[in-house]
PDB file of C-alpha atoms in Angstrom:
ATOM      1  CA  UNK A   1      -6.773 -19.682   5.211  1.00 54.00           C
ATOM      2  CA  UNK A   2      -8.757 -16.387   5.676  1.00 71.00           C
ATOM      3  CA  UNK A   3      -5.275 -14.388   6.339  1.00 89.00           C
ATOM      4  CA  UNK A   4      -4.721 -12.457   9.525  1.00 93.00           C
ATOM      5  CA  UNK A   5      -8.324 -11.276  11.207  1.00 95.00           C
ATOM      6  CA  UNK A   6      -7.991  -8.158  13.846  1.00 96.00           C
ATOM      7  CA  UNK A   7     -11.577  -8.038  16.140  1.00 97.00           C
ATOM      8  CA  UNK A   8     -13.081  -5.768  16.436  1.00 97.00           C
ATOM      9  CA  UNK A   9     -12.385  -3.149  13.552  1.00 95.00           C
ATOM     10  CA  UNK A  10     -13.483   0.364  15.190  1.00 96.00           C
ATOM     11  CA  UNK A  11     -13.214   0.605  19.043  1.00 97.00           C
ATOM     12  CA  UNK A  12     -14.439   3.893  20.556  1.00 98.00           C
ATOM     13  CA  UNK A  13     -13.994   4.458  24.207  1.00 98.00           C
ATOM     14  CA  UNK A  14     -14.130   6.846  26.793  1.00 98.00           C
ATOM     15  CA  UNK A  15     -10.857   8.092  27.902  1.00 97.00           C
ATOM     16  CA  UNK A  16      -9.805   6.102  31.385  1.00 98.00           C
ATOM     17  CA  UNK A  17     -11.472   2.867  29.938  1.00 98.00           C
ATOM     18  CA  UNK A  18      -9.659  -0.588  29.033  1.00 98.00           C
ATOM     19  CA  UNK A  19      -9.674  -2.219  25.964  1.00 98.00           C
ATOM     20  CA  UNK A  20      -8.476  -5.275  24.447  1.00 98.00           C
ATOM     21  CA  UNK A  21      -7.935  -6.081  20.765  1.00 98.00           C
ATOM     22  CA  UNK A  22      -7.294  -9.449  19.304  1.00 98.00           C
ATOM     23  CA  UNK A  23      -5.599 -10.806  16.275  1.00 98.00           C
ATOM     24  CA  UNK A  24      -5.699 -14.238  14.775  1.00 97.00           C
ATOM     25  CA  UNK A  25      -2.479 -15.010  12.693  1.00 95.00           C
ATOM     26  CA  UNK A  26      -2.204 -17.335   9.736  1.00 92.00           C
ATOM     27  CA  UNK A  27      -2.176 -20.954  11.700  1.00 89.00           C
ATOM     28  CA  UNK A  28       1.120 -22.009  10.613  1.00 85.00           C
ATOM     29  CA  UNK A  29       2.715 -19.010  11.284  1.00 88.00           C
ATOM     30  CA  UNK A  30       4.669 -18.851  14.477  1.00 89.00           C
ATOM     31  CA  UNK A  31       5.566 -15.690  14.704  1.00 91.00           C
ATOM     32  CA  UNK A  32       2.927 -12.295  15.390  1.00 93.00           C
ATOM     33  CA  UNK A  33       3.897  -8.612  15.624  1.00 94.00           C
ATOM     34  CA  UNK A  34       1.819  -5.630  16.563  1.00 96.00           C
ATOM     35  CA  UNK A  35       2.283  -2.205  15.312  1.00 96.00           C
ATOM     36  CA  UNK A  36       0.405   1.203  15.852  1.00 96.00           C
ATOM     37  CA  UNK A  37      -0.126   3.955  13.153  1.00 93.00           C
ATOM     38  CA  UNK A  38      -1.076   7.112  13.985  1.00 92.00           C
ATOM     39  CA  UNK A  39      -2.933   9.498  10.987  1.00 86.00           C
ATOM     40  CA  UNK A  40      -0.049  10.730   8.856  1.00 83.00           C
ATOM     41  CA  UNK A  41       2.402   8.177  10.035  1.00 87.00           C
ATOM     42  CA  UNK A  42       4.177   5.190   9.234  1.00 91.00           C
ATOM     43  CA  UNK A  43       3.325   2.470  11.486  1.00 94.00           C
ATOM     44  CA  UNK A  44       5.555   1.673  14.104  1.00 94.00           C
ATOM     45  CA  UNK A  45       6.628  -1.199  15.660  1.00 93.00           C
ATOM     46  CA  UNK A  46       5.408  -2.205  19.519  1.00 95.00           C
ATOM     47  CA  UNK A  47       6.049  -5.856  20.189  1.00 95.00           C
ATOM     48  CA  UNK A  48       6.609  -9.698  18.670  1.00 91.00           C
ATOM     49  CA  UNK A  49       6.217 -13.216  19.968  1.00 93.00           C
ATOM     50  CA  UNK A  50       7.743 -16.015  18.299  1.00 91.00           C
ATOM     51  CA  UNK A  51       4.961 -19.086  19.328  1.00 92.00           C
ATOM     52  CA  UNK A  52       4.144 -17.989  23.179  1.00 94.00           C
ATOM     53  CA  UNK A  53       7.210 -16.262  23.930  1.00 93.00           C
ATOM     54  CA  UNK A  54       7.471 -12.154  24.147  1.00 93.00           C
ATOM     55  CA  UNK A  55      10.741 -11.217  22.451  1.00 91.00           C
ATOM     56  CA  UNK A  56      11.142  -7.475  22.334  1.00 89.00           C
ATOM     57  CA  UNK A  57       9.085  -4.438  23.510  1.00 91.00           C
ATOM     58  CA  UNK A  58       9.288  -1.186  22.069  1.00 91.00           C
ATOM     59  CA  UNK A  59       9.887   1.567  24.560  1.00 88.00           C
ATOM     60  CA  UNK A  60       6.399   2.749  22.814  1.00 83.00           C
ATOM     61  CA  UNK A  61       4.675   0.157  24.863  1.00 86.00           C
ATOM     62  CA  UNK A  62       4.289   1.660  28.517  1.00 89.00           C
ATOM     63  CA  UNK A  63       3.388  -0.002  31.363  1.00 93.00           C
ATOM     64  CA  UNK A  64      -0.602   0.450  30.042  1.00 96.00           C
ATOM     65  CA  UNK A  65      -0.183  -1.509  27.801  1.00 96.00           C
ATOM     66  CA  UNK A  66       0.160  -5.272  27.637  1.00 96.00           C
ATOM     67  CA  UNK A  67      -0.114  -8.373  24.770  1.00 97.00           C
ATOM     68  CA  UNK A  68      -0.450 -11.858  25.302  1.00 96.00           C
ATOM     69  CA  UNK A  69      -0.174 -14.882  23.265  1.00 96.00           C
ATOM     70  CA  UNK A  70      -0.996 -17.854  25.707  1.00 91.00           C
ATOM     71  CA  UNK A  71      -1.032 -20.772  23.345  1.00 87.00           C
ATOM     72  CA  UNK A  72       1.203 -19.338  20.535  1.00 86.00           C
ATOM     73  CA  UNK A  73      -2.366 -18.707  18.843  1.00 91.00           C
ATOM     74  CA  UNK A  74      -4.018 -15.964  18.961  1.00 96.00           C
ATOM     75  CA  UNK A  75      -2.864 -12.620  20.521  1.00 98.00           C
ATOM     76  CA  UNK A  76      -4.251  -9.941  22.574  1.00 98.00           C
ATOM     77  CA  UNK A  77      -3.479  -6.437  22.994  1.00 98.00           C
ATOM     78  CA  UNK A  78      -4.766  -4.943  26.095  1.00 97.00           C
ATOM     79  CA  UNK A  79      -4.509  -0.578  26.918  1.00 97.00           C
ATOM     80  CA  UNK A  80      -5.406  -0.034  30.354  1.00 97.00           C
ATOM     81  CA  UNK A  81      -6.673   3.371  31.515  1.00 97.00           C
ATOM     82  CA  UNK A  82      -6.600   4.821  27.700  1.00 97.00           C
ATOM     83  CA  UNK A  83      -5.609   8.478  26.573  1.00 96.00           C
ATOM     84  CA  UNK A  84      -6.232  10.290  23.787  1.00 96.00           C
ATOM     85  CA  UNK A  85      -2.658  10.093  23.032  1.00 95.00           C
ATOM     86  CA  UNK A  86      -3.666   6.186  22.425  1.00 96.00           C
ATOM     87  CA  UNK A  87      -5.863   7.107  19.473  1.00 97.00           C
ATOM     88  CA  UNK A  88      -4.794   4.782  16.094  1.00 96.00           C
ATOM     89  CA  UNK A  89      -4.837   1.893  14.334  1.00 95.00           C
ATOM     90  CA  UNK A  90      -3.241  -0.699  15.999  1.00 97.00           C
ATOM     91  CA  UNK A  91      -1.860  -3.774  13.366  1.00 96.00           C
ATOM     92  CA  UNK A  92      -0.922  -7.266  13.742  1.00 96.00           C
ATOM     93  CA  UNK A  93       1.337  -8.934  11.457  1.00 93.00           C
ATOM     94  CA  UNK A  94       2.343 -12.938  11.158  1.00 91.00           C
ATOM     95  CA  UNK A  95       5.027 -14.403   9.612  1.00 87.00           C
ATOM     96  CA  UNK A  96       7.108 -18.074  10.184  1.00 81.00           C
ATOM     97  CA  UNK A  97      10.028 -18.021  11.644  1.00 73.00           C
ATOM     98  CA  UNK A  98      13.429 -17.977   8.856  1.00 66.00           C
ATOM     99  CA  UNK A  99      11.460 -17.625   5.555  1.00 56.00           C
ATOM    100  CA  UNK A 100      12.491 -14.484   4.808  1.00 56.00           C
ATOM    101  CA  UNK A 101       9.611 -11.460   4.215  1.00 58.00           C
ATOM    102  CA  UNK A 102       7.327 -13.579   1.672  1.00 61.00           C
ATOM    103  CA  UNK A 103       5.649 -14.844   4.468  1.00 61.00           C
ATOM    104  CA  UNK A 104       4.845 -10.672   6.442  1.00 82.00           C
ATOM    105  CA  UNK A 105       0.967 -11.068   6.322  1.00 88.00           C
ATOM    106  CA  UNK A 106      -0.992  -8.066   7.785  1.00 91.00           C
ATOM    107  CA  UNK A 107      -4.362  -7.583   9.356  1.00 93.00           C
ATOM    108  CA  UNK A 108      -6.721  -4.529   8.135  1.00 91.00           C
ATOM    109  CA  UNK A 109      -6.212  -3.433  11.657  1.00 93.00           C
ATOM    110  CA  UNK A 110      -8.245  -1.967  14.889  1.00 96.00           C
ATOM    111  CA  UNK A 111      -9.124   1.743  14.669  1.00 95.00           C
ATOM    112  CA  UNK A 112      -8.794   3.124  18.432  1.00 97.00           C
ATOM    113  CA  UNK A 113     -10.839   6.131  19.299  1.00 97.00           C
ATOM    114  CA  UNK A 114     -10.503   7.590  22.578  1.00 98.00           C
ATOM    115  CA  UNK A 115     -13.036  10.747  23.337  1.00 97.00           C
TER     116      UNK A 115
ATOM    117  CA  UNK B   1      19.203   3.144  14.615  1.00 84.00           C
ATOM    118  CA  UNK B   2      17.402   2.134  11.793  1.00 90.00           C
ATOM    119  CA  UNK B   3      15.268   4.808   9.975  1.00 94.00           C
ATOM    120  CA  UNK B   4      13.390   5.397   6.399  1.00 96.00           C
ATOM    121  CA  UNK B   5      13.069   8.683   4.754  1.00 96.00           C
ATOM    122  CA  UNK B   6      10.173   9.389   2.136  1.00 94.00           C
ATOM    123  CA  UNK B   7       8.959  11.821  -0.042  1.00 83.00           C
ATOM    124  CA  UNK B   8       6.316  13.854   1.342  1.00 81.00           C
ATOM    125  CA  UNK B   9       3.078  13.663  -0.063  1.00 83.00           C
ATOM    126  CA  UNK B  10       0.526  14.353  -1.122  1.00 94.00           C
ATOM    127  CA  UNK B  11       1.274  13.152  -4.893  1.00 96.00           C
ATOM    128  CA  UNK B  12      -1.320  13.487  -7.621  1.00 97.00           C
ATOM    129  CA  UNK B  13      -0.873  12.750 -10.748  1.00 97.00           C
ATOM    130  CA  UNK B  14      -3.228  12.356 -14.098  1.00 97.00           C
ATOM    131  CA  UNK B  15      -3.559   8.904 -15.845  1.00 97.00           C
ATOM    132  CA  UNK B  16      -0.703   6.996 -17.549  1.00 97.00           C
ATOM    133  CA  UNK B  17       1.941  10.145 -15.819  1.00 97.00           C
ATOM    134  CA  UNK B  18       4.728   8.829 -14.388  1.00 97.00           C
ATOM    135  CA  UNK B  19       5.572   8.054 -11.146  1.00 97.00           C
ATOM    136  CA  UNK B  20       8.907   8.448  -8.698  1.00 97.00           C
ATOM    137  CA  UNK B  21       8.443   8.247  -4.896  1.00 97.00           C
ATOM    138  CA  UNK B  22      12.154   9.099  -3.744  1.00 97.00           C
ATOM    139  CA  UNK B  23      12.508   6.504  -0.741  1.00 98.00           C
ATOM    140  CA  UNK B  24      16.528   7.021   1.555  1.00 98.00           C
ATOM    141  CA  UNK B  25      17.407   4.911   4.479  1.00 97.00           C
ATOM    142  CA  UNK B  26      19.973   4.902   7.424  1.00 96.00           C
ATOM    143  CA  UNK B  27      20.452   1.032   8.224  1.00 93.00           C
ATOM    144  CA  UNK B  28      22.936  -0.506  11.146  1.00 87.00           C
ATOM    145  CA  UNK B  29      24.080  -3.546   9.210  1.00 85.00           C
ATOM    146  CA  UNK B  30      22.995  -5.075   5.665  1.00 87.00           C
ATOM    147  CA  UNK B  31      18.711  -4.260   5.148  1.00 91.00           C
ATOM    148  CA  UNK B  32      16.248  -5.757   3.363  1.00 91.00           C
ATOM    149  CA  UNK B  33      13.635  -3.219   1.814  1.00 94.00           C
ATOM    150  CA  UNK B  34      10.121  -2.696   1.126  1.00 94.00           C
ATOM    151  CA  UNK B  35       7.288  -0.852  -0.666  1.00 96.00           C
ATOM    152  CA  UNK B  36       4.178  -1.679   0.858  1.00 95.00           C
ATOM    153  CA  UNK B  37       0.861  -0.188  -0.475  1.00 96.00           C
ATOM    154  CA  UNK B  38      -2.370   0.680   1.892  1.00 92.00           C
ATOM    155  CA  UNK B  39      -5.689   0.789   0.029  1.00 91.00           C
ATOM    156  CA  UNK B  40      -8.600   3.063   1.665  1.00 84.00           C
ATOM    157  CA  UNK B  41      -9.955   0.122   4.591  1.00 79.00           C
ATOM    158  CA  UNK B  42      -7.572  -2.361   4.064  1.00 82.00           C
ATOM    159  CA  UNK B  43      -4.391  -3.922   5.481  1.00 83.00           C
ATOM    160  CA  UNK B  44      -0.654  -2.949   4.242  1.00 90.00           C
ATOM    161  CA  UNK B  45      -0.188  -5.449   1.297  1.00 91.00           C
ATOM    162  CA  UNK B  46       3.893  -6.055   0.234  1.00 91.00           C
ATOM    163  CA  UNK B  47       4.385  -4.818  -3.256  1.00 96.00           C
ATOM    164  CA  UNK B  48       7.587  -5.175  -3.923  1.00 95.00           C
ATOM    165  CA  UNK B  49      11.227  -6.050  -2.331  1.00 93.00           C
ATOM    166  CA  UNK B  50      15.031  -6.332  -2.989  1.00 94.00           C
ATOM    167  CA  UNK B  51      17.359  -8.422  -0.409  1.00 90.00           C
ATOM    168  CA  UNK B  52      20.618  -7.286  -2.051  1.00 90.00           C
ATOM    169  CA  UNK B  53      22.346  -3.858  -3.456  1.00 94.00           C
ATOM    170  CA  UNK B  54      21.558  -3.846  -7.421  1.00 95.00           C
ATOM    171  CA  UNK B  55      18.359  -6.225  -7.176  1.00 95.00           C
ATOM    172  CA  UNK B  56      15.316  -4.942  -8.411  1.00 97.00           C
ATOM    173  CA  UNK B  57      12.298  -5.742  -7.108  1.00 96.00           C
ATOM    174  CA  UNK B  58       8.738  -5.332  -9.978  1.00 97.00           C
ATOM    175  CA  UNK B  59       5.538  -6.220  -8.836  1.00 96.00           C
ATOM    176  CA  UNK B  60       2.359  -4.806 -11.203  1.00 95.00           C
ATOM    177  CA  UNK B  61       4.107  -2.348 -12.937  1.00 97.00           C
ATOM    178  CA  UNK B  62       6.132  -0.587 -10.123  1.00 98.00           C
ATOM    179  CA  UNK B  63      10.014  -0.914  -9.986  1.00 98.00           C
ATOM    180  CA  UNK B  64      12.580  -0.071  -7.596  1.00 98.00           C
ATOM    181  CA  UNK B  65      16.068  -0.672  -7.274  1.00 98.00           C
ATOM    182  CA  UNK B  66      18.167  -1.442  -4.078  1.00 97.00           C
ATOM    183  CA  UNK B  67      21.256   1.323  -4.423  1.00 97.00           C
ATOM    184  CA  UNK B  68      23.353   1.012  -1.784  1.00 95.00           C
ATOM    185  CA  UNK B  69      25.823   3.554  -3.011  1.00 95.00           C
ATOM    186  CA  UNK B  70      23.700   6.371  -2.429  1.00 96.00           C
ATOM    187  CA  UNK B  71      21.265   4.135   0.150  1.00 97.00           C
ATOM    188  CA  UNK B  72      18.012   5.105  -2.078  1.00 97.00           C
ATOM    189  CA  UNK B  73      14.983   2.634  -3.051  1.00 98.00           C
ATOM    190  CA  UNK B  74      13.040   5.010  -5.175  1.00 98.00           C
ATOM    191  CA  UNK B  75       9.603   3.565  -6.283  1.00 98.00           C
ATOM    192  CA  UNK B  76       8.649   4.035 -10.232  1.00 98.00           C
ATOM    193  CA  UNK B  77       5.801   3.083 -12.472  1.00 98.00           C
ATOM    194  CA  UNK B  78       5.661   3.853 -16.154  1.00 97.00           C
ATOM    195  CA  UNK B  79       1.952   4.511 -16.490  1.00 96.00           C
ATOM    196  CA  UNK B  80       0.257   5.324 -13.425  1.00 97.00           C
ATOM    197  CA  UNK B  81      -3.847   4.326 -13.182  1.00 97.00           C
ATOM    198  CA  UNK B  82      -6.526   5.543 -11.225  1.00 96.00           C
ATOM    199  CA  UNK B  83      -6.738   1.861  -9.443  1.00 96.00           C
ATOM    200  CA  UNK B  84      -3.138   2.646  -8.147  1.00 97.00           C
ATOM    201  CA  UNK B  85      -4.674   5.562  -5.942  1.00 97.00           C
ATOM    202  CA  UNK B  86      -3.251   4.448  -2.350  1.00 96.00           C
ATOM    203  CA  UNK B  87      -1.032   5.096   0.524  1.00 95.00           C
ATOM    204  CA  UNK B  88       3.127   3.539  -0.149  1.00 97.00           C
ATOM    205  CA  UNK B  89       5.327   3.146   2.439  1.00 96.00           C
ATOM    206  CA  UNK B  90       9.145   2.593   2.347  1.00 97.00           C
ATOM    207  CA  UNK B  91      10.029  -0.111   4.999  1.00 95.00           C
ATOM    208  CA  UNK B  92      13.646  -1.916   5.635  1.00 93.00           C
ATOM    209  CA  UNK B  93      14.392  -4.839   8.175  1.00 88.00           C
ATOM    210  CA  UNK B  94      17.857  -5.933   9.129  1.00 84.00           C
ATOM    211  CA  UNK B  95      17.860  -9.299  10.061  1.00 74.00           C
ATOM    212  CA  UNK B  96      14.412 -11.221  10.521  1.00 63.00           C
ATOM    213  CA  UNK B  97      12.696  -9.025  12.743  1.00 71.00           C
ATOM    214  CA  UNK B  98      10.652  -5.888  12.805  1.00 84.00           C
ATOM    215  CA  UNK B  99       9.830  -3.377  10.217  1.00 89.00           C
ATOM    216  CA  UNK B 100      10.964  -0.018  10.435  1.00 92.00           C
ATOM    217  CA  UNK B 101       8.210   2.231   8.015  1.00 94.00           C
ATOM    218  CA  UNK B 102       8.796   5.381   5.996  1.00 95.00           C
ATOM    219  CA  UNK B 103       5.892   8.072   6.879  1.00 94.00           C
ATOM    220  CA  UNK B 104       4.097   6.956   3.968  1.00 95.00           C
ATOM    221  CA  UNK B 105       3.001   8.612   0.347  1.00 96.00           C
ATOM    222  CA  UNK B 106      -0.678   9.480  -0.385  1.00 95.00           C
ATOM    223  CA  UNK B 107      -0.648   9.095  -4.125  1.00 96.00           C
ATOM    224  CA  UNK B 108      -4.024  10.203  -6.118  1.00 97.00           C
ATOM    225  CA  UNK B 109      -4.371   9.739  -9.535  1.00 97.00           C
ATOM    226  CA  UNK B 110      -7.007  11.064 -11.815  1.00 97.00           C
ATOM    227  CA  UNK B 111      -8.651  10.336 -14.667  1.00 94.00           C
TER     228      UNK B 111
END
């Protein structure tokens, strides 16, 4: 197992453009998370799914932006209509379910650059 | 709410100095916590942990101890190398869920 993969790495975009980032978990893992960092900040937490299933939004996560997991696979994180505000690396995280925090895995991440 | 409060950086320090990153938390209900370490380009990798006031978690040198008198999980190392020149972050989780991150600590150490 290769670990968690983020695609692509570096994203730069035009402010008002959509984007999509995707992260591949560890394939026994059934749960992902995504977080954001912003320069000079600890990353913070935006939303989980446990297999499929969306469990819990952060109130970071505003109506531009949406994640998927369709086949409790691999995720995507879509921004609609970016800002510059949006600017960061955006992280994705697996773990199984009830095995305690041996199992946290993190990508390298997506750095977002909007102009 | 949950929240992590970390020593402000940045930290540099010469070769073989010791090292304390002073690490407090504010937790509703009974954390778990975390030192993760960020090299330059790569992913947050888990360095050490401690489930339960008074354990210790060690990982490559680096020590810290889960106080939950004075809700502190300082991180220490001995002998500090230029290889341990990264970005740590104080994290706790209550229950099996998300991560709640410290601002992080740029630490540079030179030869």
């Amino acid at each position: 197992d290769t670990g968690v993969s983020q695609d692509p790495r570096h994203k730069i975009t035009k402010r008002g453009q959509n984007v999509t980032f995707r992260c591949d978990p560890i394939s026994e893992h059934n749960r992902l998370y995504w977080y954001r960092q912003t320069l000079g900040q600890g990353p913070e937490f935006l939303t989980y799914f446990q297999n499929e299933a969306q469990l819990e939004k952060s109130r970071l996560l505003s109506d531009r932006f949406s994640a998927e997991r369709p086949k409790g696979s691999f995720s995507t994180l879509e921004i609609q209509r970016t800002e510059q505000g949006d600017s960061a690396m955006y992280l994705c995280a697996s773990s199984p379910s009830g095995t305690g925090w041996d199992g946290y895995t993190f990508g390298s991440g997506t750095r977002l650059t909007v102009v | 709410g949950n929240s992590v409060t970390q020593m402000e950086g940045p930290v540099t320090l010469s070769e073989e100095a010791f090292l304390t990153i002073n690490c407090t938390y504010t937790a509703t209900g009974y954390p778990s916590l975390f030192w993760y370490v960020q090299y330059p380009g790569e992913g947050l990798q888990l360095l050490l942990k401690a489930t339960k006031a008074d354990d210790k978690g060690s990982n490559k040198g680096f020590e810290a101890t889960y106080r939950k008198e004075t809700t502190s999980f300082h991180l220490e190392k001995g002998s500090v190398q230029v290889s341990d020149s990264a970005v740590y972050f104080c994290a706790l989780v209550v229950g099996n869920e998300k991560l709640t991150f410290g601002t992080g600590t740029r630490l540079t150490i030179i030869p």
